[in-house]
Tab-separated table of C-alpha atoms in Angstrom:
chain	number	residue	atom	x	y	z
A	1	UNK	CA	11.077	55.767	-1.717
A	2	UNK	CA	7.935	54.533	-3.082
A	3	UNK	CA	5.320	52.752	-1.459
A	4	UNK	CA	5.627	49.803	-4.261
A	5	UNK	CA	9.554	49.540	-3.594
A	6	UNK	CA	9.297	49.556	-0.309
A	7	UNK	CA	6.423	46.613	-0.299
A	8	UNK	CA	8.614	44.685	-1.997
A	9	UNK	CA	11.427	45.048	0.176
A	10	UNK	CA	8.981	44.055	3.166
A	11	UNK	CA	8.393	40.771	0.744
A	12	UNK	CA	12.056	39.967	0.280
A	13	UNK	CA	12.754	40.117	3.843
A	14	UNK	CA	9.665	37.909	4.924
A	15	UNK	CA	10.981	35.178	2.876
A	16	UNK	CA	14.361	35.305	4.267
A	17	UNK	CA	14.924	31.883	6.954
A	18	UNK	CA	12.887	32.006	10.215
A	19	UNK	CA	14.245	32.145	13.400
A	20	UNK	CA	14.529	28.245	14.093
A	21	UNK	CA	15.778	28.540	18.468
A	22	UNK	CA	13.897	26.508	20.893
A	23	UNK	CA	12.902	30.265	22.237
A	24	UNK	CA	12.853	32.538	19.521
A	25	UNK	CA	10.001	33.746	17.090
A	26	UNK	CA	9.695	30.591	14.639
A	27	UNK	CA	7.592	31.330	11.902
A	28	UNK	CA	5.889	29.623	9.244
A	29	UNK	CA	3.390	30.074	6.367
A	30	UNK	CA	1.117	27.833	5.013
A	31	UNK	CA	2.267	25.610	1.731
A	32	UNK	CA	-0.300	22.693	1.483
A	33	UNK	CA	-3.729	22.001	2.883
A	34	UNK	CA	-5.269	18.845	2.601
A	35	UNK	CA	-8.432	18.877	3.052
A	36	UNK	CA	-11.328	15.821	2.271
A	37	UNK	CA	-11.020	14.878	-1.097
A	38	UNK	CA	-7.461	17.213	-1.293
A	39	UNK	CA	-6.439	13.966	0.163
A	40	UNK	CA	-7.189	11.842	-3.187
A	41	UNK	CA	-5.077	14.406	-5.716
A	42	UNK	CA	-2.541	15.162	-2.769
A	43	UNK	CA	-1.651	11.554	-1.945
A	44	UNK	CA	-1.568	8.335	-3.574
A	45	UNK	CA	-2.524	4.955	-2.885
A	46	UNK	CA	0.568	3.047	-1.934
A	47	UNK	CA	-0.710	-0.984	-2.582
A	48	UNK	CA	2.371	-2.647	-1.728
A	49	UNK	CA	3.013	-5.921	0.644
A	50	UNK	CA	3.575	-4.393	3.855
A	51	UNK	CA	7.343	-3.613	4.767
A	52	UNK	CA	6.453	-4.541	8.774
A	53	UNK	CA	4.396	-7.796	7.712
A	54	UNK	CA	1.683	-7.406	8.828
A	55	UNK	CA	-1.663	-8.993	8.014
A	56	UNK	CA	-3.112	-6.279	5.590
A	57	UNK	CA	-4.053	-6.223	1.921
A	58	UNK	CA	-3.378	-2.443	0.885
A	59	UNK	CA	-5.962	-1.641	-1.970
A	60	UNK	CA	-5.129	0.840	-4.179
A	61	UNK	CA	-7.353	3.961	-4.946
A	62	UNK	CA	-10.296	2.546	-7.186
A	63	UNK	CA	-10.424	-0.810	-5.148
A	64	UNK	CA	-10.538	1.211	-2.072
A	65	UNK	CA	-13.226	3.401	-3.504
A	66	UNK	CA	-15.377	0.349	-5.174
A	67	UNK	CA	-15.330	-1.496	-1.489
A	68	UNK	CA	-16.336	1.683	0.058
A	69	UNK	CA	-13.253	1.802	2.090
A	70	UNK	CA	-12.820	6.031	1.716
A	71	UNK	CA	-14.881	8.593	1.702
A	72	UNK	CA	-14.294	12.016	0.458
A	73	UNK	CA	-16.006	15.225	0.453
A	74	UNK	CA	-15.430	18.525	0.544
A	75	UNK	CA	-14.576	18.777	3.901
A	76	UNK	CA	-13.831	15.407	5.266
A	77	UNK	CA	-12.220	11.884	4.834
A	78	UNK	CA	-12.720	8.808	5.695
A	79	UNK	CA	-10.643	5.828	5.221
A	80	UNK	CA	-11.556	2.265	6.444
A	81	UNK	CA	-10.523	-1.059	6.893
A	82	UNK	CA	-13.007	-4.073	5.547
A	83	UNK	CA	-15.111	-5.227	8.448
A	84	UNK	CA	-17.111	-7.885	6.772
A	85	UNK	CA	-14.945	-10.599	5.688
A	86	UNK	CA	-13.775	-13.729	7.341
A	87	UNK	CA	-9.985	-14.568	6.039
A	88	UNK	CA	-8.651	-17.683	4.706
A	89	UNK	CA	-6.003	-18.598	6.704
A	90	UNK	CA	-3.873	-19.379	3.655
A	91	UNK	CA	-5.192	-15.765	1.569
A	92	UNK	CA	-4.177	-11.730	1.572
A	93	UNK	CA	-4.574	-9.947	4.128
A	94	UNK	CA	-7.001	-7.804	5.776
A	95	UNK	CA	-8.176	-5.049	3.107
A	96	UNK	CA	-7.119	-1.455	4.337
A	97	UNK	CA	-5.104	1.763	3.341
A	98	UNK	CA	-1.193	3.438	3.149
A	99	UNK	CA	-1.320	6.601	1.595
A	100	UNK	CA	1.698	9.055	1.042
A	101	UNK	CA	1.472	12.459	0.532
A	102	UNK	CA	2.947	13.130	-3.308
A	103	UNK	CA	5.086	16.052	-1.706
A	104	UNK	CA	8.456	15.935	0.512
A	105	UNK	CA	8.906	17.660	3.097
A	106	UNK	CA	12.322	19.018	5.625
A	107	UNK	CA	11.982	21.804	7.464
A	108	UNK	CA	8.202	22.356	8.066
A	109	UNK	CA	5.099	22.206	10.429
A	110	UNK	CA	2.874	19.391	10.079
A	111	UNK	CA	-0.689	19.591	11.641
A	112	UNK	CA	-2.751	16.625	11.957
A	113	UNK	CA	-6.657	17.796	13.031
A	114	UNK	CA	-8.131	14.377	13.575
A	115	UNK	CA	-11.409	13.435	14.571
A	116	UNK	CA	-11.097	9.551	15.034
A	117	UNK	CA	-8.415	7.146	14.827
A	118	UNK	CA	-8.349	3.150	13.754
A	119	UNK	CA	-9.277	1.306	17.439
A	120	UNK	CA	-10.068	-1.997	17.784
A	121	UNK	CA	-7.797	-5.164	18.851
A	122	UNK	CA	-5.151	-6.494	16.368
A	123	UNK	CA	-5.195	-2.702	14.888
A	124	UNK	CA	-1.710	-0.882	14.175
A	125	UNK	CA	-2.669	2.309	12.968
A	126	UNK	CA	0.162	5.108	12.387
A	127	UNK	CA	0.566	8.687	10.488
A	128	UNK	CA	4.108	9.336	9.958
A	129	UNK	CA	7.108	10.190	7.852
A	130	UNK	CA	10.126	8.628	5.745
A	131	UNK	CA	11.126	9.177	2.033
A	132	UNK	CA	9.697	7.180	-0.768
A	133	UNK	CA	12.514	7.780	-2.948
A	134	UNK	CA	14.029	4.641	-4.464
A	135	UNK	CA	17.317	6.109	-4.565
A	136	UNK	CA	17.288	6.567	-0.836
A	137	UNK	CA	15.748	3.516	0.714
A	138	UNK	CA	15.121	3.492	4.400
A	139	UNK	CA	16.459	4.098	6.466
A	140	UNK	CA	18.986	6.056	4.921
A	141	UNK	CA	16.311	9.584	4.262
A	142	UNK	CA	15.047	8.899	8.596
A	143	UNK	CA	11.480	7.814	9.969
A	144	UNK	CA	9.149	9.924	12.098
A	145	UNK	CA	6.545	7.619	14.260
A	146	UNK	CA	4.011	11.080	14.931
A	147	UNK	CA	1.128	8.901	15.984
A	148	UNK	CA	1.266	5.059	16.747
A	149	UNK	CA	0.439	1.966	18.727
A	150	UNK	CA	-1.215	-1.413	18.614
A	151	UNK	CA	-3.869	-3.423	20.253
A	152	UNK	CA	-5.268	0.295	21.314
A	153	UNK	CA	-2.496	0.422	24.505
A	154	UNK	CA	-1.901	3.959	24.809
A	155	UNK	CA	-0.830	7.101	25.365
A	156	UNK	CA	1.054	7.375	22.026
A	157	UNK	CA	4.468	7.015	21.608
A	158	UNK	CA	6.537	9.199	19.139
A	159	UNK	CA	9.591	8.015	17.706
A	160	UNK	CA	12.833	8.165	15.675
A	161	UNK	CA	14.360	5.943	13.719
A	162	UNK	CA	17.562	6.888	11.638
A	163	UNK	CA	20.940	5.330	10.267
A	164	UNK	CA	23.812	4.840	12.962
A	165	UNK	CA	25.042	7.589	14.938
A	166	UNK	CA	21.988	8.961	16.422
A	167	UNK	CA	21.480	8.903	19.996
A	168	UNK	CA	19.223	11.135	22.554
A	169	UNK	CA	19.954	12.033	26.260
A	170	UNK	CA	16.955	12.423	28.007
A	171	UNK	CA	18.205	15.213	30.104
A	172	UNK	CA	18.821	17.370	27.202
A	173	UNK	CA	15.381	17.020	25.807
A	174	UNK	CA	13.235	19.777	26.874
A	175	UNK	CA	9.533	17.891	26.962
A	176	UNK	CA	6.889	16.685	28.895
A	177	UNK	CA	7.046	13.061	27.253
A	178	UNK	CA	9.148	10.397	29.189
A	179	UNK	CA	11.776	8.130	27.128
A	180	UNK	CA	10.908	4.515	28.160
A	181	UNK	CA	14.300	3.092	29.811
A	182	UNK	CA	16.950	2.071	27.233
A	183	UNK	CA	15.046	4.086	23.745
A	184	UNK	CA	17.485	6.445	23.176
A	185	UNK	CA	19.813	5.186	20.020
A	186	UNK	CA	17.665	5.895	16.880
A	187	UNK	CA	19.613	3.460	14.952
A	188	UNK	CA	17.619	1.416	13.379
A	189	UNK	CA	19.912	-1.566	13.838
A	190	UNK	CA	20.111	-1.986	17.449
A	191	UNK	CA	17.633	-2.835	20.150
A	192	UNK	CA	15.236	-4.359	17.721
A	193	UNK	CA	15.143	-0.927	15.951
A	194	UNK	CA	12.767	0.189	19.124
A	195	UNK	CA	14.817	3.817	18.140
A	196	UNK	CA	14.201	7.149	20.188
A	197	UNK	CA	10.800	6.772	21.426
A	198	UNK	CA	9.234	9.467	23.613
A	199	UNK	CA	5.996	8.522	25.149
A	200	UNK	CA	2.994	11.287	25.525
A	201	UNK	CA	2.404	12.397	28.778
A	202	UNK	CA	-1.114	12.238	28.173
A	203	UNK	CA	-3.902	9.353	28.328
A	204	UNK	CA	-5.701	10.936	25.779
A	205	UNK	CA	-3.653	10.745	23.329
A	206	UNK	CA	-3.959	7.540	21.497
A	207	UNK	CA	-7.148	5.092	20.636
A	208	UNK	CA	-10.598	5.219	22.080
A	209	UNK	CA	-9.318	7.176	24.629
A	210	UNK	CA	-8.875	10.091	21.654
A	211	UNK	CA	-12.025	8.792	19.993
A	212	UNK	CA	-14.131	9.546	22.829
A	213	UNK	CA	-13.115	13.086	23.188
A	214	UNK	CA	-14.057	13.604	19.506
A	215	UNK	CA	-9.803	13.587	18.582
A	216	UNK	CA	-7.474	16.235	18.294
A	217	UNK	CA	-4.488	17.946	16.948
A	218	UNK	CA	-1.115	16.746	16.405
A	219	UNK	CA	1.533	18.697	15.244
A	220	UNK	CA	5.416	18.081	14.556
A	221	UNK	CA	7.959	20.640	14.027
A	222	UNK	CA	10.815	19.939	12.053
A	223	UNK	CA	14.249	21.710	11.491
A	224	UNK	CA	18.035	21.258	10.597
A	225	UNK	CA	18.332	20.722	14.359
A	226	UNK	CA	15.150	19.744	16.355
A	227	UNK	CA	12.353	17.841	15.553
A	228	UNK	CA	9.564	18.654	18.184
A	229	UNK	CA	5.837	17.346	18.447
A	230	UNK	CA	2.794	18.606	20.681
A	231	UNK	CA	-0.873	17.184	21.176
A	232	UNK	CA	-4.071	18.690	21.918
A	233	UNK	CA	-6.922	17.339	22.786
A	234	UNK	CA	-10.374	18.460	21.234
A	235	UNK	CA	-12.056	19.493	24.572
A	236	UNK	CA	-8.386	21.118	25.560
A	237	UNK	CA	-8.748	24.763	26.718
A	238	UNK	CA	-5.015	25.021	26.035
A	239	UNK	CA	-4.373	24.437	21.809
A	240	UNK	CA	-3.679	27.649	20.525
A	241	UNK	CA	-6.455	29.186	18.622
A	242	UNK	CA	-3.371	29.290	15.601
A	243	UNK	CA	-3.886	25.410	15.742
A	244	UNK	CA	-7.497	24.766	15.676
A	245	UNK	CA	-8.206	28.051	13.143
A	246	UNK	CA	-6.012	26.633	10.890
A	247	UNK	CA	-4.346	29.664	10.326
A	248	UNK	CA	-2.360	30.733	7.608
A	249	UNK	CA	0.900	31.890	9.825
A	250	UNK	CA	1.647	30.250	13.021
A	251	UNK	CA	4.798	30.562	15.686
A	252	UNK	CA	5.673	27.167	17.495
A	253	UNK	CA	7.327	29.073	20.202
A	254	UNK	CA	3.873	30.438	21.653
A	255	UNK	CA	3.039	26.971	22.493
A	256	UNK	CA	4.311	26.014	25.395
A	257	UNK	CA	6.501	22.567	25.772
A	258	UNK	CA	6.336	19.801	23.796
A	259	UNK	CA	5.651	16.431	24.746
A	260	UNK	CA	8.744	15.222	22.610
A	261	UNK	CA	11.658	17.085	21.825
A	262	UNK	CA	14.496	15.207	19.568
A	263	UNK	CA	17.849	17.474	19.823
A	264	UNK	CA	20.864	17.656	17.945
A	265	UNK	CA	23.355	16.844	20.886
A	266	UNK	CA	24.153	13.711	19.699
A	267	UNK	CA	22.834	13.793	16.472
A	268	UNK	CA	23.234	15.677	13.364
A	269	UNK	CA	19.682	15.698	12.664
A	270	UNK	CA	20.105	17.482	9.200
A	271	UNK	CA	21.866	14.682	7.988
A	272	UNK	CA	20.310	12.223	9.727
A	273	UNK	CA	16.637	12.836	7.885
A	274	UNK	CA	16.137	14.004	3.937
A	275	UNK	CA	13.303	15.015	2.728
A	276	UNK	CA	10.059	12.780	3.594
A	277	UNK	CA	7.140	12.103	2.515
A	278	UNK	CA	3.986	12.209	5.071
A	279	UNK	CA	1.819	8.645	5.526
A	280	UNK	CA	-1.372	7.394	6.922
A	281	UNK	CA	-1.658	3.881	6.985
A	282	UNK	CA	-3.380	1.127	9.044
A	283	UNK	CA	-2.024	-2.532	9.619
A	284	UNK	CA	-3.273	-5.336	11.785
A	285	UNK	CA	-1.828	-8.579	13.696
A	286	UNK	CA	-3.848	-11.481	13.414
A	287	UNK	CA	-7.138	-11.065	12.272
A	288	UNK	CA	-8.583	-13.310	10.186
A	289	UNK	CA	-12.096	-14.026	12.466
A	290	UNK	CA	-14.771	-11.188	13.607
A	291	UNK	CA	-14.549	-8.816	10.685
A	292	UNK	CA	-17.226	-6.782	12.724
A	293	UNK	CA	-14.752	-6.081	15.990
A	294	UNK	CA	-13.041	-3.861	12.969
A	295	UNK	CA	-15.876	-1.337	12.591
A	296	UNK	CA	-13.703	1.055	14.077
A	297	UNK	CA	-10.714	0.103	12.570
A	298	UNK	CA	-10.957	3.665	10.554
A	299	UNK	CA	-9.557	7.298	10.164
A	300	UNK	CA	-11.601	10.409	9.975
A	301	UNK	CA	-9.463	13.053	9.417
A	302	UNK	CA	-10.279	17.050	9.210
A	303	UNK	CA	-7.175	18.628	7.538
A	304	UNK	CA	-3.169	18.288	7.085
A	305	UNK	CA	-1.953	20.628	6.968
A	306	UNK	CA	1.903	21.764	6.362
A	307	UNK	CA	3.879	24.892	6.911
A	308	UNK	CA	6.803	26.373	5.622
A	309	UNK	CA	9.439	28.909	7.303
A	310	UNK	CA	8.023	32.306	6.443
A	311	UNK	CA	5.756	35.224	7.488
A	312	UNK	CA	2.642	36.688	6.790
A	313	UNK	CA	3.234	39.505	4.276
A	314	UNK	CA	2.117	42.946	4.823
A	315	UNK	CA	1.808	46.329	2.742
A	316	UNK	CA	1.938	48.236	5.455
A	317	UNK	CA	4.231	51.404	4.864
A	318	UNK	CA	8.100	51.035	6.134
A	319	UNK	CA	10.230	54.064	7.182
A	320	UNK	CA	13.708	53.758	5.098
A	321	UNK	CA	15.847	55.193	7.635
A	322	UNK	CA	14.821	52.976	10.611
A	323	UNK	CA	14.745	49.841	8.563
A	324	UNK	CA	18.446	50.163	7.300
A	325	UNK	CA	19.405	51.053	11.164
A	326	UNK	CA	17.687	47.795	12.015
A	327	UNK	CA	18.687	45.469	9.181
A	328	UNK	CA	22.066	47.126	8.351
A	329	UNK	CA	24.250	44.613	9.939
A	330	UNK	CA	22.657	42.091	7.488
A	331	UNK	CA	21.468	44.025	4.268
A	332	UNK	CA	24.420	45.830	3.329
A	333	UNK	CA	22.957	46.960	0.070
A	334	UNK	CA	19.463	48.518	1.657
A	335	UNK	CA	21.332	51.866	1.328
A	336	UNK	CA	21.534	51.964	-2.922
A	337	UNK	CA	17.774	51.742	-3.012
């Protein structure tokens, strides 16, 4: 067979679905980096009233960029809150930022390398997940909470929010995160739509807490039947070198456990979320006074970016015979070629 033809064939199989077991090989390719001003053609500026109420003005791109409230370059970005203006009482909110990527996303890797995070009382900074489709309004396409918290209380909390009949049992999930007592239906219409939360197991991992180690790396995982998350901090000796490279193929299951773990026991996760749409925004409680205690209030982020099930391709040479032995319960045709 020729080298070409047999190439090919390596191709065709490396696209076919990746293993997606809590312990097999899971692997992924890269699809989208965002990357400093990546972020202004590969998200859009979202200036809508705030759907949790709180007390924000979100700008959209050019007002954002004539107040100096992003920077972009070719290998970083920036985005702010103001910091210099006292409120009327009576007036808009707080000037900030809610991006959303222009892409959707299902079953994928999303890597969040961040060097600083909003901090500051009041702030209610959050990167996260749900559709922006108008024909799906939420909660009917899911919500992923990958980073959030208020008033700078940490560690993080992670959490789910879906339509009814979506519950976790903490002794199924397989993480190092604890589920506060009583967050464990992700229905967004009980328990004050709390839904499945899973807090981080460590301090780290939220506010100036994260700031002062100089950030880190989030990372969910997301398939027809699992949606798992892990956290790194940037002085830990533990992220996988896959992680920080930013490499173009990773494998989730060289990583060790995550500190959150949603499973499919009692819900049908595939169902449950539709394709979504990744955000970065920043909201506040009441601050109309002290526009300087907000000088933090900002995110500096390195990259995001998202894999897809794959592998790395390869032209290295493939011996006919052994790969229909291996493949032929599978690829019944491999024999005509």
């Amino acid at each position: 067979m020729a080298t070409s033809i047999l190439t090919a064939l390596g191709a065709v199989l490396c696209l076919l679905p990746a293993t997606t077991s809590a312990t097999g090989a899971r692997n992924y390719v890269i699809e989208d980096t965002y990357i400093g001003i990546g972020f202004t053609t590969g998200f859009y500026w979202q200036n809508i009233p705030d759907p949790t109420h709180g007390r924000v003005n979100y700008t959209d791109r050019v007002t954002a960029s004539n107040l100096g409230l992003y920077t972009a370059t070719s290998n970083s970005f920036i985005m702010r809150a103001d910091s210099s203006t006292v409120l009327s009482p009576t007036g808009p909110g707080r000037n900030a930022q809610r991006i959303v990527s222009n892409k959707r996303y299902t079953t994928s890797v999303t890597v969040l390398d961040v060097a600083h995070m909003p901090q500051g009382c009041g702030t209610w900074p959050a990167f996260w997940t749900t559709s922006d489709d108008p024909n799906e309004p939420w909660p009917s396409a899911g919500e992923i909470d990958i980073v959030e918290g208020v008033n700078d209380i940490g560690p993080n909390a992670s959490t789910m929010h879906t339509t009814n009949g979506c519950t976790m049992t903490p002794s199924t999930m397989i993480q190092t995160g604890t589920v506060p007592s009583g967050d464990t239906n992700c229905w967004t219409g009980t328990n004050n739509n709390a839904g499945c939360q899973v807090q981080n197991n460590k301090a780290n991992s939220y506010g100036p807490a994260l700031n002062s180690v100089g950030g880190g790396w989030y990372v969910m995982e997301r398939t027809s039947t699992m949606v798992n998350l892990w956290f790194w901090a940037r002085n830990d000796p533990l992220v996988p070198t896959e992680v920080s490279s930013g490499s173009g193929a990773i494998n989730p299951a060289h990583w060790g456990t995550p500190y959150a773990n949603f499973v499919s026991n009692n819900c049908p996760i595939g169902s449950k979320l539709g394709p979504n749409n990744i955000i970065i925004n920043l909201t506040f409680y009441y601050v109309n006074n002290n526009p300087s205690a907000f000088a933090n209030a900002y995110w500096s982020i390195n990259s995001v970016r998202v894999y897809q099930q794959g592998c790395a391709a390869t032209t290295a040479t493939v011996n006919k015979r052994d790969l229909e032995a291996h493949h032929r319960h599978s690829y019944r045709g491999l024999s005509d070629l």
